[in-house]
XYZ file of C-alpha atoms in Angstrom:
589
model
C 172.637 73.012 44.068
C 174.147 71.190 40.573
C 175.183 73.242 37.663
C 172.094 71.887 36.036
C 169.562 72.941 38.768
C 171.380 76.343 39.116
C 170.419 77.093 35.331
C 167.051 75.408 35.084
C 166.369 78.144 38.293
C 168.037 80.870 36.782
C 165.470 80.142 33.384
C 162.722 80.312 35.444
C 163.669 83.873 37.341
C 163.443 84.730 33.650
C 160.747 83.059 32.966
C 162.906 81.284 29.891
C 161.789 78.789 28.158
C 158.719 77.885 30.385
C 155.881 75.741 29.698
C 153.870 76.372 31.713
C 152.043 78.535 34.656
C 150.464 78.124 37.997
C 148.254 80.414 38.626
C 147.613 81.085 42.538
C 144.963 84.477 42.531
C 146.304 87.181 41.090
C 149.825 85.881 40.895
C 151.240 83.643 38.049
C 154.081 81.355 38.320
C 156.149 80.712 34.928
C 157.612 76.941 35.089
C 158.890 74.290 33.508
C 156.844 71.046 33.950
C 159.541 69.026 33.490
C 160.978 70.157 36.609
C 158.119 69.648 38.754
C 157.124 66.524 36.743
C 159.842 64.811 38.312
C 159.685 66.047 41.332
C 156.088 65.773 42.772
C 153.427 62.787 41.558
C 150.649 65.471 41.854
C 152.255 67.417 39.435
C 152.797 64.563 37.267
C 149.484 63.627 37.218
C 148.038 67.179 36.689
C 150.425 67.822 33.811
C 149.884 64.140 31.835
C 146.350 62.463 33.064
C 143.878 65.683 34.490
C 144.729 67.942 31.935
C 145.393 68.020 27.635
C 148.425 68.433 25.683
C 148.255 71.974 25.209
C 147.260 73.382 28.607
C 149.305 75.600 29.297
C 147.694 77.705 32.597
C 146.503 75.827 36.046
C 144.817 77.064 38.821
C 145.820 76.150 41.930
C 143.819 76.884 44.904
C 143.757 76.291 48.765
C 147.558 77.543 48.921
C 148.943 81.102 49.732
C 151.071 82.496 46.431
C 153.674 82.764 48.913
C 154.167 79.459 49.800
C 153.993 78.076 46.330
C 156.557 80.518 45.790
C 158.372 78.430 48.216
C 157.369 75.215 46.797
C 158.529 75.303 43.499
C 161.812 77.087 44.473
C 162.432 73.755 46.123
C 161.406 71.829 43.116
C 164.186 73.641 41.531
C 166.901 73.762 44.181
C 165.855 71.076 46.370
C 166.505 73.843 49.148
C 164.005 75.726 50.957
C 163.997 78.215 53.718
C 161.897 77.016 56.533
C 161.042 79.091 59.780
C 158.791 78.770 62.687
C 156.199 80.567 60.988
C 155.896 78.665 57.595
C 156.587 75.256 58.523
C 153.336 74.228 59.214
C 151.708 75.144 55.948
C 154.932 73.657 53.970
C 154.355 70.714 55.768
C 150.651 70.800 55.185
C 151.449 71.846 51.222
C 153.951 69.263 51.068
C 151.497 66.664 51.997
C 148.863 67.837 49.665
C 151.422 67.984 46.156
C 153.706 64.365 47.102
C 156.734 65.896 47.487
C 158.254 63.455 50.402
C 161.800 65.773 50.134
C 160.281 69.063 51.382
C 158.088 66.699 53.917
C 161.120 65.832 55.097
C 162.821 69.101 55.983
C 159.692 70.086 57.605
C 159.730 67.226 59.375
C 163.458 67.366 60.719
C 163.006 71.125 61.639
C 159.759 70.267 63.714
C 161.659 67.534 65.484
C 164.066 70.617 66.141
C 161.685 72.774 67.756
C 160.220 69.883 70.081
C 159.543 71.309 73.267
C 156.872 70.976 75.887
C 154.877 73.989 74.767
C 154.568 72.325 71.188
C 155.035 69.019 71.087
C 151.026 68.104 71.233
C 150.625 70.436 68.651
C 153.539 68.928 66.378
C 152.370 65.114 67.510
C 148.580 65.801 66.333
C 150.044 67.300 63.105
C 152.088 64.149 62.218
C 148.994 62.168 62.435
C 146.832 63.822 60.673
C 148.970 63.821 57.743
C 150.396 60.360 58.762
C 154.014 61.009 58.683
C 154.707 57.828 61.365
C 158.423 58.827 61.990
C 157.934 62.696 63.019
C 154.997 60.983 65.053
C 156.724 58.797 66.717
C 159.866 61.194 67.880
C 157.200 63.721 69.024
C 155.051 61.081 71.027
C 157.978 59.869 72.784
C 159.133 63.340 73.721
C 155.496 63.897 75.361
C 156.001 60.561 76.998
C 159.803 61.878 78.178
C 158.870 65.154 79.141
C 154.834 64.486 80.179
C 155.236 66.354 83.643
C 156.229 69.258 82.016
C 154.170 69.088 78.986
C 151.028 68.301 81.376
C 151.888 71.830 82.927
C 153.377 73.941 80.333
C 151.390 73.038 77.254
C 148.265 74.972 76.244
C 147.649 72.165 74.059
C 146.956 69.882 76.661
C 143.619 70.642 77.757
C 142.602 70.556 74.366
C 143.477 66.738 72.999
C 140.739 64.447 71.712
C 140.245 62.160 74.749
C 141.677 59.105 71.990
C 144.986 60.810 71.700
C 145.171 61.612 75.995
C 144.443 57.277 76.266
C 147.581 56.740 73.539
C 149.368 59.103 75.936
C 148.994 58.211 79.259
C 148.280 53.678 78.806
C 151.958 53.692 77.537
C 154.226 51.672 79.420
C 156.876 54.256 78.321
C 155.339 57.238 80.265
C 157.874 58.813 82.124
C 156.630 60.026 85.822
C 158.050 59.651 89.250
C 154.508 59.777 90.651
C 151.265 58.195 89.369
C 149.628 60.641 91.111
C 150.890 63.041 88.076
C 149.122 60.949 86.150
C 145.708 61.020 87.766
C 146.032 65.146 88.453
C 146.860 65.896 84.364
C 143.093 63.449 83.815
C 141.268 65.641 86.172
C 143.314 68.872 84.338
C 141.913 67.806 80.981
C 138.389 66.751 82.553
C 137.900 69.686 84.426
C 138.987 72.236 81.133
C 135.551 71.223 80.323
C 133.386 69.476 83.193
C 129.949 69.074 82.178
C 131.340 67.635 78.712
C 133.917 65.762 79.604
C 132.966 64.174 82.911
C 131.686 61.178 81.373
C 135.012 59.993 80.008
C 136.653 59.342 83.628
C 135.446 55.555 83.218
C 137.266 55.745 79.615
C 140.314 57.482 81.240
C 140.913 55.925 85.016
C 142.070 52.559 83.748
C 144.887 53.628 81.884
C 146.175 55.291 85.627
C 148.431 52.841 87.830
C 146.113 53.298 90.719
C 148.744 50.375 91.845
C 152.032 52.560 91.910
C 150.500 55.131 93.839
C 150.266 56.150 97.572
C 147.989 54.954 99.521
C 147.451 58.154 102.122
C 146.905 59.970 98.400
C 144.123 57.511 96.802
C 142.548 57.615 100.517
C 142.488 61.743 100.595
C 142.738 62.170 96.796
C 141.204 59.490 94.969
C 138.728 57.804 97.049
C 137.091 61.265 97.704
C 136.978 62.392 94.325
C 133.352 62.878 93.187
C 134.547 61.975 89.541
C 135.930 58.707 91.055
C 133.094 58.018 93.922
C 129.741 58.684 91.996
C 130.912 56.279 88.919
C 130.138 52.901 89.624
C 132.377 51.645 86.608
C 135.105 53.792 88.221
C 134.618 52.154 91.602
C 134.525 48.751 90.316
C 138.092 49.531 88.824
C 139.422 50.548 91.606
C 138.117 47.316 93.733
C 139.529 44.825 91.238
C 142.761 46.491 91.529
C 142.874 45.945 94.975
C 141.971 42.801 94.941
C 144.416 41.943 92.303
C 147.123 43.281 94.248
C 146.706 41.190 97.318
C 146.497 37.878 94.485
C 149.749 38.424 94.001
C 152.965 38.888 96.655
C 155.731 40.973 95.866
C 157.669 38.332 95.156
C 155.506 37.311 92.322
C 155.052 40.486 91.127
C 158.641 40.847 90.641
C 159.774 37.958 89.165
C 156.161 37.030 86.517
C 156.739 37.658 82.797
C 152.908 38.416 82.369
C 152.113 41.383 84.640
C 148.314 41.286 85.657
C 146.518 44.214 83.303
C 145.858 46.330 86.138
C 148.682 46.597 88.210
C 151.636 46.750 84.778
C 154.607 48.763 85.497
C 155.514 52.248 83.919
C 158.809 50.759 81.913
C 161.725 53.367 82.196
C 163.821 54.436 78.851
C 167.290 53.411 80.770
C 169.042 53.121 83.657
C 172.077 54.069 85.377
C 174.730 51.663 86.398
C 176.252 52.172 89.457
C 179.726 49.701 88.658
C 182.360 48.921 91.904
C 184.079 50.898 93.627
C 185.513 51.430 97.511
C 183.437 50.886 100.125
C 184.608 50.206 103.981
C 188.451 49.873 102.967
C 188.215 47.664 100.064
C 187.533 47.606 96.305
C 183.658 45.976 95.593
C 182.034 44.096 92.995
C 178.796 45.860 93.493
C 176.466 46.889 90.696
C 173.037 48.781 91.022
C 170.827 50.080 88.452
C 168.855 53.281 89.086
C 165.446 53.541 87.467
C 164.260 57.016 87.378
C 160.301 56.202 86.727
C 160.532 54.923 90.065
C 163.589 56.190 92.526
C 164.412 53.012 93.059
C 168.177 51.151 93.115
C 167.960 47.383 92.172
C 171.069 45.281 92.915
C 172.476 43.319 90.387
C 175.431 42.429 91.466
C 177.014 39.720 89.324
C 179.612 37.123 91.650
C 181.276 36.169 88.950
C 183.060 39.432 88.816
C 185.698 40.736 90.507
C 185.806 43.560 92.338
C 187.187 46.518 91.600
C 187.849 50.509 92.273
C 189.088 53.538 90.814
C 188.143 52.154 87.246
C 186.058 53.733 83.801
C 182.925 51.893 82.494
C 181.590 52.064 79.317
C 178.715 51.120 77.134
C 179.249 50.254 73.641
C 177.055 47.491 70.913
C 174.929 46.135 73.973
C 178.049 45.655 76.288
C 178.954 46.986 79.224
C 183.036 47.493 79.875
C 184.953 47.276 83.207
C 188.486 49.068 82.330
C 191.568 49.075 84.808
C 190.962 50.024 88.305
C 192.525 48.749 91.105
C 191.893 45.553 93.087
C 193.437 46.153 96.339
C 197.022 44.038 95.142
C 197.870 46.038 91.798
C 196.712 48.023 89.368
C 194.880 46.932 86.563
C 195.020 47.042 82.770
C 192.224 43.818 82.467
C 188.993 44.494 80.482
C 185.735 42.540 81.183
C 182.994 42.734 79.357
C 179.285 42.010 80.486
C 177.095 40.833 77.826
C 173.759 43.010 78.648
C 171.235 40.148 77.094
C 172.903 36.874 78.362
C 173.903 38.380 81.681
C 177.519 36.671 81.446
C 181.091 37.950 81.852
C 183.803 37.664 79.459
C 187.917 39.171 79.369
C 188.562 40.622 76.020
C 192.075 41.854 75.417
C 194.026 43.698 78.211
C 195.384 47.627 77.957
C 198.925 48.011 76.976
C 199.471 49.990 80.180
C 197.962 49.416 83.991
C 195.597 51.957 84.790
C 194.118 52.599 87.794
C 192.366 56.298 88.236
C 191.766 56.046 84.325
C 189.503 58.348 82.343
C 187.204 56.449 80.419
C 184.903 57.552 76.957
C 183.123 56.362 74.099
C 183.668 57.584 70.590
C 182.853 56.486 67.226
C 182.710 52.972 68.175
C 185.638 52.885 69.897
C 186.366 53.042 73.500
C 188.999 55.285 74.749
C 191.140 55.194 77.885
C 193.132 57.968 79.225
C 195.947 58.504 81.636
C 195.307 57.125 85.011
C 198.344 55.548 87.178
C 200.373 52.533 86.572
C 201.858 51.987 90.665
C 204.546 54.123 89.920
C 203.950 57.226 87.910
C 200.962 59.123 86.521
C 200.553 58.738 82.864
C 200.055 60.536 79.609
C 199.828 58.001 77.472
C 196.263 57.067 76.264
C 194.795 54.091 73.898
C 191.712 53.190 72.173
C 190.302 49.696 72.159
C 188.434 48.162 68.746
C 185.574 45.913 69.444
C 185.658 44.363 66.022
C 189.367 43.610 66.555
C 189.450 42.680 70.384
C 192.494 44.944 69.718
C 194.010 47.854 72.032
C 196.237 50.720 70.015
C 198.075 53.799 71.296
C 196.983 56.894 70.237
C 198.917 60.402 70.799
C 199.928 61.106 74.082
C 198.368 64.539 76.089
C 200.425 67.452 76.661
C 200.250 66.436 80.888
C 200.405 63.243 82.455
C 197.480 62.756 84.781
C 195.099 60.616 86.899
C 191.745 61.488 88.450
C 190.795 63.197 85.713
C 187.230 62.400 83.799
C 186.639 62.552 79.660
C 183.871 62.525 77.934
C 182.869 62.619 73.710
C 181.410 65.386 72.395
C 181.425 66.715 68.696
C 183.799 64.114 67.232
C 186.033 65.062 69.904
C 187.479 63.982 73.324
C 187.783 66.480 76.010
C 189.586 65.499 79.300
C 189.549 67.596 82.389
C 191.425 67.857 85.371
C 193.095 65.172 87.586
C 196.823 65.099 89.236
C 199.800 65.143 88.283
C 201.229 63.437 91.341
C 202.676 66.631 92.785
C 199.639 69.093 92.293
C 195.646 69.076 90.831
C 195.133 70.166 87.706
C 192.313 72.502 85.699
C 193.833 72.265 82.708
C 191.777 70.842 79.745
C 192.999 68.855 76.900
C 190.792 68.175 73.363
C 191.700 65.363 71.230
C 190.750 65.457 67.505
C 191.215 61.412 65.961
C 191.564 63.079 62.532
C 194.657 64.312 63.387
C 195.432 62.366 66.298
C 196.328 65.283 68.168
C 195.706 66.920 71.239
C 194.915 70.471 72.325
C 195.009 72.482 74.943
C 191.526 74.486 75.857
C 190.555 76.920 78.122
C 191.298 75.907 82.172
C 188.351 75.457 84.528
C 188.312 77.836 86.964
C 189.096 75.573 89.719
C 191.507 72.629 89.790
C 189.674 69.628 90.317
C 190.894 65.928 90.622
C 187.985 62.866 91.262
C 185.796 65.617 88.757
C 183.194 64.432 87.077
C 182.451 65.328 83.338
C 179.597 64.847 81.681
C 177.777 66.293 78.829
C 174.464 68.210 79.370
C 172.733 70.311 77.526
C 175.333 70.865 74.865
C 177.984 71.806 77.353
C 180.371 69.961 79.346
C 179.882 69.959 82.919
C 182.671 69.733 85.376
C 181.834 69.368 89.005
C 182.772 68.393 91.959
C 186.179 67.148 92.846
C 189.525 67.755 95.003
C 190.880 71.285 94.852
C 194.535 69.832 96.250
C 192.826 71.213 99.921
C 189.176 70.462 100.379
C 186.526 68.705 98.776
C 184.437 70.497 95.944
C 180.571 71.231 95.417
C 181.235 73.646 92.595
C 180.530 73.326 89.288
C 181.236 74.978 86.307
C 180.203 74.447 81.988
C 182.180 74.769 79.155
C 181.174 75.698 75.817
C 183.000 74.698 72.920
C 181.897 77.395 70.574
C 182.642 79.935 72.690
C 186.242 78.189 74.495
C 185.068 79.424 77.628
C 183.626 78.019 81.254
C 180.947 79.494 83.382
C 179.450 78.660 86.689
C 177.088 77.175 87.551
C 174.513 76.180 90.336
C 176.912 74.314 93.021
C 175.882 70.623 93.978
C 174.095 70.159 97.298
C 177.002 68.182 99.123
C 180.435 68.258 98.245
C 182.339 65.197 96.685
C 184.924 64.030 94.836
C 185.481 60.093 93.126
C 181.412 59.670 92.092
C 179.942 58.227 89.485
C 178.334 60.681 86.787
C 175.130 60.512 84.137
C 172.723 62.032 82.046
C 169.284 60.493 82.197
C 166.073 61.811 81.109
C 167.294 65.419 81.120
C 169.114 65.173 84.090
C 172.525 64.982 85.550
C 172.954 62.781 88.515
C 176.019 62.861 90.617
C 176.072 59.026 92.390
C 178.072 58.560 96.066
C 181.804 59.345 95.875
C 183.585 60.882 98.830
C 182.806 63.792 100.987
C 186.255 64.434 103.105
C 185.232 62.397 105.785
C 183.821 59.212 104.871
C 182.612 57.644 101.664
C 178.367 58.018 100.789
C 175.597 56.851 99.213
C 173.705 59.674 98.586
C 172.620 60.529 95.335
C 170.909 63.955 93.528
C 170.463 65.442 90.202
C 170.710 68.488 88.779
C 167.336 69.834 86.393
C 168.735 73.048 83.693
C 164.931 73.556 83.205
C 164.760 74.329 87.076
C 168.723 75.043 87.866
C 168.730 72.959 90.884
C 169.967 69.905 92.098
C 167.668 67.577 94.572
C 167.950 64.923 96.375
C 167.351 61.307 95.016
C 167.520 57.760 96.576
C 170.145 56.348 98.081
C 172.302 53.696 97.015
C 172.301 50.469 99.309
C 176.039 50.212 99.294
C 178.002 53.838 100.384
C 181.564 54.133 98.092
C 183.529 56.158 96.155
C 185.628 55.230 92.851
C 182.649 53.692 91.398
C 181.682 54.324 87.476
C 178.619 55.282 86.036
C 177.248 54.622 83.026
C 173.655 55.160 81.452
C 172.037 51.466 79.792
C 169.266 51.536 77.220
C 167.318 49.460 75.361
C 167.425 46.140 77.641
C 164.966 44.019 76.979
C 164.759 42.084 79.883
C 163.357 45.545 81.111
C 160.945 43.996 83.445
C 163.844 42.578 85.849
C 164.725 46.085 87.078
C 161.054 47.188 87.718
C 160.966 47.696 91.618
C 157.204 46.941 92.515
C 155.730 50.119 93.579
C 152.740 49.074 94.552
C 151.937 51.110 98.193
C 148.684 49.146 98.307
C 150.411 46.272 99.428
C 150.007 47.630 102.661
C 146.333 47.981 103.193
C 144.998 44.660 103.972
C 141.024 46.327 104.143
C 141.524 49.088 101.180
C 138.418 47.359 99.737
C 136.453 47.909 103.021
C 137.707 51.421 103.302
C 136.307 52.715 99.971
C 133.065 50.983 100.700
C 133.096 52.891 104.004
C 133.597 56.244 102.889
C 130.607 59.325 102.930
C 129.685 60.391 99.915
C 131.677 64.109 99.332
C 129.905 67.083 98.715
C 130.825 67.384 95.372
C 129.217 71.204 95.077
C 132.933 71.853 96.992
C 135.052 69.313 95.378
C 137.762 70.970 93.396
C 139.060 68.919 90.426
């Protein structure tokens, strides 16, 4: 708060020099219109066009006394203090009286509280008072989080069937199963049968009957009274079967106009999956996970050399490859692949070879970390600038190491772990570019070298690794308010050298090595669940690969594998037409 504001507030606790009052009830409000004048357009008009010269007193209904207690303290300070249980109405009062400040703070402490149980709630709010941005965050957290919100929200059942359509005919919605799809439309339908029956012909062609499995539409579907006694339903479900066999899977992977009923559910990003060793030599290999569907898609690039033991990084739609090791030396090259042309291109090389290197992004600058050189593990660490095509030194850390992983987190760059070339480490290091100095931090509890860090949840994660005697499945999270580490729920099968991400509230460990043999196996650990499961396998097994996580491509359509079960059932048309009528007195919905 200015001087100025701090005395205009202070004369009207004292009710000095006011002009005029607000009367809300019983209670009267002594203000300045000036103040609220320039502050709110409602105001403005209700002090200058819908009201006289000399009136002094307006009542002001359809508002509790104390939130317009609350109101014109932010008039005054241009602070308010919002909480769970006033937002709404501020928001609501905000609307009502112009003032697109306090809309605001409502607005950024709703997108705060986002959360399965109230996100519905919080969407339907934003349109009605059309605020488009606070609509549009909470929409695409439904459409992130819609098989949890489909469960967990009591708001669910109760959305105007126009608001369940924007929902679930999105391209965006995040499932791994159609089928979650079809169950949260017969959830809504069945909150209400007898009324909302008649809206499964509105409803079932927005579902990807084309992405689902075919023993489930047999059991599932196909028997569904909902679904069998609707002849508009049935008719859907025929032309998608028909338009499925039109087209090969060839064709549906490579056509830029997808046929209406069979479109793809279009994942937010990807993970990379970039080199690494596989069968005694260094690879070239690059896969992209898509988590909407399980699926790995090779996209393996010839042009580029292969390469192990290296960092990747995403920065300004670019994807950097950064030292490594090629099976001759190790590396200090950079390439960089251009994410919309699809092209490789060297940009300036590392003052220093590193192979093993720790690799991070941070205010638009990429930083690389330690690693080892063919002779001695290093300490020394550089940054490279984009907009210069220019690597610079930067402090060096208190240890020299290798194997270690960094990540960005609060301004900062924490790196954890590695060796020394006599011994793993568990030490932790935190560098501060203000300063351009590094810090020691609490040790993990275990040494690890091949970790992986990643940030999750507001922590960093450390897991996995080489202890300097067996290979790890532990894992453990630090907090930086606290300086401290904690356990947490061990990995499913032990590994050190994998590739690491965060996608769609998960953290995937990627292949690696297990003690014996290098492996594709992949899983992912869920905080809202604390535990890891299995995903889908890579095609290629290795270790010393890099992951990174790729968003906003818009050639989005090239990495959608066709999951399209139905494919596979040459007579699907013949088999609906064959089926009994149920009994639908013992359907359950």
């Amino acid at each position: 708060m200015s001087r100025e504001d701090s005395l205009y507030f202070m004369f009207y606790q004292r009710r000095h020099l006011c002009d005029a009052v607000l009367r809300v009830g019983d209670t009267e409000f002594h203000v300045h219109k000036i103040i609220l004048y320039a502050c709110s357009p409602y105001f403005r008009n209700l002090f200058t066009h819908w009201s006289g010269p000399d009136c002094r007193i307006f009542d002001v209904t359809e508002v509790s006394s104390d939130t317009m207690n609350l109101i014109i303290e932010f008039c005054y300070t241009g602070f308010v203090p919002v909480t769970e249980a006033n937002v709404e109405e501020l928001f609501v009062t905000a609307d009502r009286f112009d003032i697109p400040g306090l809309m605001q703070v409502c607005s950024d402490f709703l997108e705060s509280m986002l959360m399965p149980e109230n996100c519905i709630g919080i969407w339907l709010l934003a349109d009605s008072y059309y605020y488009p941005e606070l609509r549009h965050k909470a929409l695409s957290f439904i459409l992130k989080h819609f098989e949890m919100v489909a469960v967990a929200s009591k708001q669910f059942p109760l959305l105007p069937v126009h608001h369940l359509i924007q929902i679930i005919q999105c391209n965006q919605l995040l499932v791994k199963k159609e089928e979650t799809v079809y169950e949260a439309v017969l959830k809504w339908i069945s909150y209400s049968l007898q009324e909302r029956a008649k809206y499964i012909s509105l409803l079932f062609p927005h579902v990807r009957l084309a992405l689902m499995d075919e023993i489930y539409i047999c059991k599932n579907v196909m028997k569904n009274p909902l679904v069998y006694l609707s002849q508009d339903v049935r008719l859907i479900v025929l032309k998608t079967a028909k338009a499925i066999h039109q087209h090969s899977t060839q064709k549906f992977l490579k056509t830029t106009h997808w046929y209406p009923l069979i479109p793809p559910r279009l994942p937010p990003a990807l993970i990379y999956a970039i080199g690494g060793w596989s069968n005694g030599n260094p690879v070239s290999t690059i896969e992209a996970y898509n988590p909407c569907t399980d699926h790995w898609v090779n996209l393996t690039f010839t042009e580029e050399a292969p390469r192990a033991y290296h960092g990747s990084a995403v920065l300004n739609g670019c994807l950097y490859c950064i030292g490594g090791y090629d099976r001759v030396t190790q590396l200090s090259s950079v390439s960089k692949l251009d994410l919309k042309m699809h092209t490789w291109q060297e940009v300036s090389p590392m003052h220093r070879k590193r192979c093993f290197v720790s690799v991070t992004v941070l205010n638009g600058f990429i930083y690389a970390l330690g690693g080892y050189n063919g002779l001695r593990r290093l300490e020394s660490a550089e940054r490279f600038d984009p907009k210069r095509n220019q690597w610079t030194f930067i402090s060096s850390m208190h240890e020299r190491r290798s194997d270690a992983s960094c990540v960005s987190f609060d301004g900062k760059v924490y790196i954890c772990g590695g060796f020394t070339g006599m011994h793993c480490l568990a030490t932790v290091e935190c560098y501060d570019p203000r300063t351009d100095q590094w810090t020691m931090m609490a040790s993990m509890s275990s040494r690890r070298s091949g970790v992986g860090v990643a940030v999750y949840e507001n922590q960093i994660f450390a897991i996995g690794g080489f202890s300097g005697t067996e290979r790890l499945a532990t894992a453990e999270a630090y907090n930086p308010v606290t300086n401290a580490w904690e356990t947490v729920r061990p990995m499913l099968c032990p590994r050190s050298n994998f590739g690491i991400s965060v996608i769609n509230s998960c953290l995937f460990v990627v292949g690696g090595y297990n003690g014996n043999h290098t492996t594709m196996e992949v899983e992912f650990y869920n905080s809202q669940t604390n535990k890891w499961t299995d995903a889908r396998d890579m095609a290629v097994s290795r270790s010393a690969l890099s992951c990174c996580m790729v968003e906003e491509l818009n050639d989005i359509m090239d990495y959608i594998t066709p999951c399209s079960p139905l494919l596979a059932l040459p007579n699907f048309a013949s088999l609906f037409s064959t089926l009994h009528p149920p009994n639908a007195g013992t359907q359950t919905f």
